[in-house]
């Protein structure tokens, strides 16, 4: 690896560290996507069972509980995360 006269070794280290961190984030995102797909499959099975039993499409109490779990881990933004997850998992 050649370092130009204007680029310090510290800047190269930061750039390489950032590149690795971005790769780590990309891999984590793929894992999250995989988990969300699995969650959606389970959710769709539950929704199908509800439809077959002529039950309500959504359980607002259960969704509030889920939002509470996300809120406990992410603070106020947990509501947004929970809403996005629930929306992504609905059929």
CSV table of N, CA and C in Angstrom, one decimal, residues 27-43 70 85 88-89:
chain,number,residue,atom,x,y,z
A,27,UNK,N,-22.9,-6.9,6.2
A,27,UNK,CA,-23.2,-8.2,6.6
A,27,UNK,C,-24.3,-8.3,7.7
A,28,UNK,N,-24.3,-7.3,8.6
A,28,UNK,CA,-25.3,-7.3,9.6
A,28,UNK,C,-26.7,-7.0,9.0
A,29,UNK,N,-26.7,-6.1,8.0
A,29,UNK,CA,-28.0,-5.8,7.3
A,29,UNK,C,-28.5,-7.1,6.6
A,30,UNK,N,-27.6,-7.9,6.0
A,30,UNK,CA,-28.1,-9.2,5.4
A,30,UNK,C,-28.7,-10.1,6.4
A,31,UNK,N,-28.1,-10.1,7.6
A,31,UNK,CA,-28.6,-10.9,8.7
A,31,UNK,C,-30.0,-10.4,9.2
A,32,UNK,N,-30.1,-9.1,9.3
A,32,UNK,CA,-31.4,-8.5,9.7
A,32,UNK,C,-32.5,-8.9,8.6
A,33,UNK,N,-32.1,-8.8,7.4
A,33,UNK,CA,-33.1,-9.1,6.3
A,33,UNK,C,-33.5,-10.5,6.4
A,34,UNK,N,-32.6,-11.4,6.6
A,34,UNK,CA,-32.9,-12.8,6.8
A,34,UNK,C,-33.8,-13.1,7.9
A,35,UNK,N,-33.5,-12.4,9.1
A,35,UNK,CA,-34.4,-12.6,10.2
A,35,UNK,C,-35.8,-12.0,10.0
A,36,UNK,N,-35.9,-10.9,9.3
A,36,UNK,CA,-37.2,-10.3,9.0
A,36,UNK,C,-38.0,-11.2,8.0
A,37,UNK,N,-37.3,-11.8,7.1
A,37,UNK,CA,-38.0,-12.7,6.2
A,37,UNK,C,-38.6,-13.9,7.0
A,38,UNK,N,-37.8,-14.4,8.0
A,38,UNK,CA,-38.3,-15.5,8.8
A,38,UNK,C,-39.5,-15.0,9.7
A,39,UNK,N,-39.4,-13.8,10.2
A,39,UNK,CA,-40.4,-13.2,11.1
A,39,UNK,C,-41.7,-13.1,10.2
A,40,UNK,N,-41.5,-12.6,9.0
A,40,UNK,CA,-42.7,-12.4,8.1
A,40,UNK,C,-43.4,-13.7,7.9
A,41,UNK,N,-42.6,-14.8,7.6
A,41,UNK,CA,-43.3,-16.1,7.4
A,41,UNK,C,-44.1,-16.5,8.6
A,42,UNK,N,-43.6,-16.4,9.8
A,42,UNK,CA,-44.3,-16.8,11.0
A,42,UNK,C,-45.5,-15.9,11.1
A,43,UNK,N,-45.4,-14.6,10.9
A,43,UNK,CA,-46.5,-13.6,11.0
A,43,UNK,C,-47.6,-14.0,10.0
A,70,UNK,N,-39.6,-2.9,21.6
A,70,UNK,CA,-38.6,-2.1,20.8
A,70,UNK,C,-38.3,-0.8,21.5
A,85,UNK,N,-41.1,-2.8,11.3
A,85,UNK,CA,-41.1,-4.3,11.3
A,85,UNK,C,-42.5,-4.9,11.1
A,88,UNK,N,-43.6,-4.4,7.6
A,88,UNK,CA,-42.9,-5.3,6.6
A,88,UNK,C,-43.4,-6.8,6.8
A,89,UNK,N,-43.9,-7.1,7.9
A,89,UNK,CA,-44.3,-8.5,8.1
A,89,UNK,C,-45.8,-8.8,7.9
